[in-house]
Short mmCIF file of C-alpha atoms and ligand atoms in Angstrom, two decimals:
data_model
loop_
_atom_site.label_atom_id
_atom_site.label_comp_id
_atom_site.label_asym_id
_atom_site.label_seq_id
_atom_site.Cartn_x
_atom_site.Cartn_y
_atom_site.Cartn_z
CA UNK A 1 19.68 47.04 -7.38
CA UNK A 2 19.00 46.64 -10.90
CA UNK A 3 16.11 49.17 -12.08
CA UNK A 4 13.68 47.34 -15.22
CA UNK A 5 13.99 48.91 -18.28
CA UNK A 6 11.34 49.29 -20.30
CA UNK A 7 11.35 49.35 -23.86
CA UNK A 8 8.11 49.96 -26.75
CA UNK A 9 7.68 46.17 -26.23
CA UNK A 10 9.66 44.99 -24.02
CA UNK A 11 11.20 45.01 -20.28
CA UNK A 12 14.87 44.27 -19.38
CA UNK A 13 14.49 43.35 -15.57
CA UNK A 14 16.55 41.47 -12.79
CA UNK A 15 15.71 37.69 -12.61
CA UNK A 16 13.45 36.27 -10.39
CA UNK A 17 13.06 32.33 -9.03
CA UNK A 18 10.13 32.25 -11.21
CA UNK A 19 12.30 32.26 -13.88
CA UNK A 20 14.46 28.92 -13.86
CA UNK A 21 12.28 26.51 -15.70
CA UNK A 22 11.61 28.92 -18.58
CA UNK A 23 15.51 30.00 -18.34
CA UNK A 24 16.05 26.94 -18.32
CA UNK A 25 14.17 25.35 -21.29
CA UNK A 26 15.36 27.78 -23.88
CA UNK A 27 18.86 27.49 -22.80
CA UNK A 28 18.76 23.54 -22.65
CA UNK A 29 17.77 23.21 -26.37
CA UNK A 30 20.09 22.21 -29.35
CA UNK A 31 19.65 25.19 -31.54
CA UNK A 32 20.61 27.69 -28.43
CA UNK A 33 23.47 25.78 -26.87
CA UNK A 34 25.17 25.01 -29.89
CA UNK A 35 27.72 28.18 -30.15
CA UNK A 36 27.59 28.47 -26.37
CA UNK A 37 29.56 27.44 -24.18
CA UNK A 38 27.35 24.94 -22.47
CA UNK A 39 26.16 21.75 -24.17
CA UNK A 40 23.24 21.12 -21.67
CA UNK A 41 20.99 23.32 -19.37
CA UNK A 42 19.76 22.44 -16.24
CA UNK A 43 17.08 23.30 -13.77
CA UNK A 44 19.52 23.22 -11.01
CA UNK A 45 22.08 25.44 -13.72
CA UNK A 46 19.41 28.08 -13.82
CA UNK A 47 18.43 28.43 -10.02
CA UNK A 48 22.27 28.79 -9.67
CA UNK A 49 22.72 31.26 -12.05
CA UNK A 50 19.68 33.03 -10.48
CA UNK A 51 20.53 32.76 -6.95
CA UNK A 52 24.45 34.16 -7.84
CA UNK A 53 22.58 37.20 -9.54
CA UNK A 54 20.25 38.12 -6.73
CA UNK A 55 23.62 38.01 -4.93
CA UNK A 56 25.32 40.76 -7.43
CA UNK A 57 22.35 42.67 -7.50
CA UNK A 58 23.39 44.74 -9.81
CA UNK A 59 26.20 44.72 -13.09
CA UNK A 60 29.69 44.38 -10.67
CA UNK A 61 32.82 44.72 -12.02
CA UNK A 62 34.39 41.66 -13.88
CA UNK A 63 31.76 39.57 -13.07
CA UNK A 64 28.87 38.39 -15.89
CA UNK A 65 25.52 39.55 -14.54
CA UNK A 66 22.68 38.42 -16.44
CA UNK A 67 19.54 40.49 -17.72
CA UNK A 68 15.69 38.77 -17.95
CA UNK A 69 14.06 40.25 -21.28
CA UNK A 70 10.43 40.01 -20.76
CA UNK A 71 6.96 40.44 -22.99
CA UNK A 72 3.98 40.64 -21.36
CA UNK A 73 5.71 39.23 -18.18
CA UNK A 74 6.84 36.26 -19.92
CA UNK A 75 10.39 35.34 -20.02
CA UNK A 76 11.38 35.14 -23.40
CA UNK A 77 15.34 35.88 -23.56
CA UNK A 78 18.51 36.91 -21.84
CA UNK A 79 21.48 39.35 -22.15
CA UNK A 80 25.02 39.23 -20.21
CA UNK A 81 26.63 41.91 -19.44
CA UNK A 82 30.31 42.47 -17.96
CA UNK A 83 31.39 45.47 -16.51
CA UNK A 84 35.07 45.90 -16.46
CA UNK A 85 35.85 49.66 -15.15
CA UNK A 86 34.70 52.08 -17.95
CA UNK A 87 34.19 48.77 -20.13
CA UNK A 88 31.59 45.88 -20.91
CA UNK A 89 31.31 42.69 -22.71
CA UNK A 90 28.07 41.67 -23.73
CA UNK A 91 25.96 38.31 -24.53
CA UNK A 92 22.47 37.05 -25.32
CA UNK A 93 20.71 34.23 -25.54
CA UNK A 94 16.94 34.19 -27.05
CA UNK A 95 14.16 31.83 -26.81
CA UNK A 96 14.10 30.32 -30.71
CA UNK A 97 10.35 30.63 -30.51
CA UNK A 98 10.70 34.78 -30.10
CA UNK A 99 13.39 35.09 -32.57
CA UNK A 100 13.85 36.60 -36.17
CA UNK A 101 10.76 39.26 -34.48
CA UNK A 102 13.18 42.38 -33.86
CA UNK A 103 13.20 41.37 -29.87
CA UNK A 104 17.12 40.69 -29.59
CA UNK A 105 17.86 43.89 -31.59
CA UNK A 106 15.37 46.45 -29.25
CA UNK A 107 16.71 44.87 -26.25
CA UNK A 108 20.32 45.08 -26.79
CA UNK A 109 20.06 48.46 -28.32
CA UNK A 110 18.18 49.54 -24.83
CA UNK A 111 21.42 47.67 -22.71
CA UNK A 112 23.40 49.47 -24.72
CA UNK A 113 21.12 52.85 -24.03
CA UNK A 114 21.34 52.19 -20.21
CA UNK A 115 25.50 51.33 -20.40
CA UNK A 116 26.60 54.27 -22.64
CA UNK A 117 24.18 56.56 -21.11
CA UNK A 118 23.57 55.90 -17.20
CA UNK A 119 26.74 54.18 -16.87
CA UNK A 120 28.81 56.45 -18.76
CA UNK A 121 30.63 53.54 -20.39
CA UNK A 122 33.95 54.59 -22.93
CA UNK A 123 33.51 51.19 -25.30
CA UNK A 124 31.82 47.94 -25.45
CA UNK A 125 32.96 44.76 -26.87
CA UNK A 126 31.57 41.42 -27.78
CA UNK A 127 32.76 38.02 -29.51
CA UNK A 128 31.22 35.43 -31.19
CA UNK A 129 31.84 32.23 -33.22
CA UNK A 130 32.00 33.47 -36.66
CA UNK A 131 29.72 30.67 -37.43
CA UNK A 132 27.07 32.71 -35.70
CA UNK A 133 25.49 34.95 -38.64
CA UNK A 134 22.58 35.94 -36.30
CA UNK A 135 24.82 37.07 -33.27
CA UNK A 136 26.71 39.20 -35.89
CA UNK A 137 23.99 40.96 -38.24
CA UNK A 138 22.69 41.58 -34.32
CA UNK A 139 25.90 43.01 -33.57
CA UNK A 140 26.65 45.17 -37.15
CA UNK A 141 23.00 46.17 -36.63
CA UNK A 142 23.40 48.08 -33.83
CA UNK A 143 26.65 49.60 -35.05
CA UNK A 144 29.41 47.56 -33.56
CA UNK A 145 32.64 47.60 -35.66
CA UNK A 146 34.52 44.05 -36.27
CA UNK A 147 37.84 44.72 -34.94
CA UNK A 148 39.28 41.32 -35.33
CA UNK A 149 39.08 37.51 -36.19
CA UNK A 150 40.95 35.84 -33.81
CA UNK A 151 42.16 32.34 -35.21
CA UNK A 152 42.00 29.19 -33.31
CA UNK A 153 41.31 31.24 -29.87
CA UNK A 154 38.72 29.57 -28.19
CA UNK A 155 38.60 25.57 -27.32
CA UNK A 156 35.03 24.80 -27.90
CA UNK A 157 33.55 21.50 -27.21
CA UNK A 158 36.33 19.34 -28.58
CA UNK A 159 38.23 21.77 -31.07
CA UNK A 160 40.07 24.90 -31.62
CA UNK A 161 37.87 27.58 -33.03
CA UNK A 162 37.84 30.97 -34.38
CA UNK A 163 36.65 34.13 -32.51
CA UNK A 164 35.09 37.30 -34.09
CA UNK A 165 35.81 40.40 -32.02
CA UNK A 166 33.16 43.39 -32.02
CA UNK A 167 33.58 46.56 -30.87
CA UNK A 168 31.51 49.66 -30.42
CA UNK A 169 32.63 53.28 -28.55
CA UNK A 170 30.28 55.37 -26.61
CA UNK A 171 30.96 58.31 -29.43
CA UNK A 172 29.90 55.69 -32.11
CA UNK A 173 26.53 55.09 -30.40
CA UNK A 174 26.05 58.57 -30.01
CA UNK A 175 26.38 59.34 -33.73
CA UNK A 176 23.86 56.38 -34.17
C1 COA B 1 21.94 35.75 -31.60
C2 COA B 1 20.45 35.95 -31.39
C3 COA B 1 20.20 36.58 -30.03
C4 COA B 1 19.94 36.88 -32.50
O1 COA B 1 18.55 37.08 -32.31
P1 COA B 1 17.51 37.35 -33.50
O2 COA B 1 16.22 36.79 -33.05
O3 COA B 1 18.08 36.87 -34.78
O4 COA B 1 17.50 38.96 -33.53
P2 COA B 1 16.34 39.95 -33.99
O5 COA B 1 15.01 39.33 -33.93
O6 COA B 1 16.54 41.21 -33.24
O7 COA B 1 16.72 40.24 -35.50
C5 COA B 1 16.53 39.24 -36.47
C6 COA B 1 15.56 39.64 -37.56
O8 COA B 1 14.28 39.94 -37.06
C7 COA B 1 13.61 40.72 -38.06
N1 COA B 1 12.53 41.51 -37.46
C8 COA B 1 11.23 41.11 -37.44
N2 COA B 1 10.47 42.04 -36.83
C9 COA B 1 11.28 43.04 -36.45
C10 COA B 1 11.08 44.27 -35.76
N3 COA B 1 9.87 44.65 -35.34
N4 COA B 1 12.16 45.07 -35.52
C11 COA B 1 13.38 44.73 -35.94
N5 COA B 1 13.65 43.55 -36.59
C12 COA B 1 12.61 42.71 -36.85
C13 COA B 1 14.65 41.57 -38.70
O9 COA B 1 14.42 41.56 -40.08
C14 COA B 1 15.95 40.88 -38.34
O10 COA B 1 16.59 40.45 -39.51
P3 COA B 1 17.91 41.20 -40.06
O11 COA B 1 19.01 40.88 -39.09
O12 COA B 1 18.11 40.59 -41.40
O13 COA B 1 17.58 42.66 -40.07
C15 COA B 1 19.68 34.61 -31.51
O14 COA B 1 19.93 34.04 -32.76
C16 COA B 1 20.03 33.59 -30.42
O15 COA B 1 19.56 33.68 -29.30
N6 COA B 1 20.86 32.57 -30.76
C17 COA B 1 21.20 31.50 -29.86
C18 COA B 1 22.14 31.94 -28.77
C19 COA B 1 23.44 32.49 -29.32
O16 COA B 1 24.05 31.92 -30.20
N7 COA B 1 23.86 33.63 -28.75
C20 COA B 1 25.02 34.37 -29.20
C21 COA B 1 26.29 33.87 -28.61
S1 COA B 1 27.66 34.88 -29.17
#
């Protein structure tokens, strides 16, 4: 099973039932969805996604399990993580109402922590729209590397789009 994580504020924990309306109404709104790969976010979408994770348990290879990032018990965001042998790929989704306060930043950096350093993990990689300036001052923050801007790779709600490819190497993080 997946141990919590705590962090100075925060805790990175597996999800819970409890959590589908709140999952649910962050995920659902316009400013979230709209370089996701969802357009809408149901109640029913988030006690699916919840049920398929108590399933996994834990991260399992090539599948996406997803992370609950709590404060003060309260659900306020989400990371995704991939496991792919000695590999990851990452995501993250936060409530709009706990963003732009360092949250996103201290609980990705603690993911990152927990894959380098209990998993033993050789690289992680991430993409994202390169439309997204917050995903990617998250991502240079933390020391990921762009290694590539893939054009017109991704068919995204009615268009081709570009991709931004991020990577970052367990010796990287270490020198961090
Ligand atoms: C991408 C996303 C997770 C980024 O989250 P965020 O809230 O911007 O990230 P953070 O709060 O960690 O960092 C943002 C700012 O908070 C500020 N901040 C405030 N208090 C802080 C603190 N105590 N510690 C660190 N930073 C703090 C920082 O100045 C930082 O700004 P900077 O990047 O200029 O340094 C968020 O925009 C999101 O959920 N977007 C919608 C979903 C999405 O598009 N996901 C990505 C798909 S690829």
């Amino acid at each position: 099973m997946f141990q919590a994580i705590k962090t100075p504020r925060l805790t990175l924990r597996a999800f819970e039932p409890e959590d589908a309306p709140a999952f649910a109404a962050y995920r659902n709104l316009p400013e979230v969805a709209a370089l996701q790969t969802w357009e809408s976010y149901s109640l029913e979408n988030a006690q699916h996604l919840i049920q398929t994770m108590q399933t996994l348990g834990k991260p399992t290879d090539f599948q996406w399990y997803q992370i609950a990032v709590t404060l003060e018990e309260k659900l306020i965001g989400d990371l995704a993580f991939k496991l792919k042998g000695q590999q990851a790929e990452i995501g993250y989704s936060f409530n709009p109402a706990f963003q732009n306060q360092g949250y996103a930043t201290e609980s990705l950096g603690a993911l990152l922590e927990y894959a380098f350093g209990t998993l033993g993990l050789h690289r992680i990689h991430a993409t994202t729209d390169p439309r997204n300036t917050a995903s990617i001052r998250l991502l240079e923050k933390l020391g990921f590397r762009k290694e590539g801007h893939l054009k017109e790779n991704f068919w995204f709600k009615g268009a081709w789009v570009d991709d931004l490819l991020y990577g970052l190497l367990a010796r990287e993080w270490k020198r961090l």
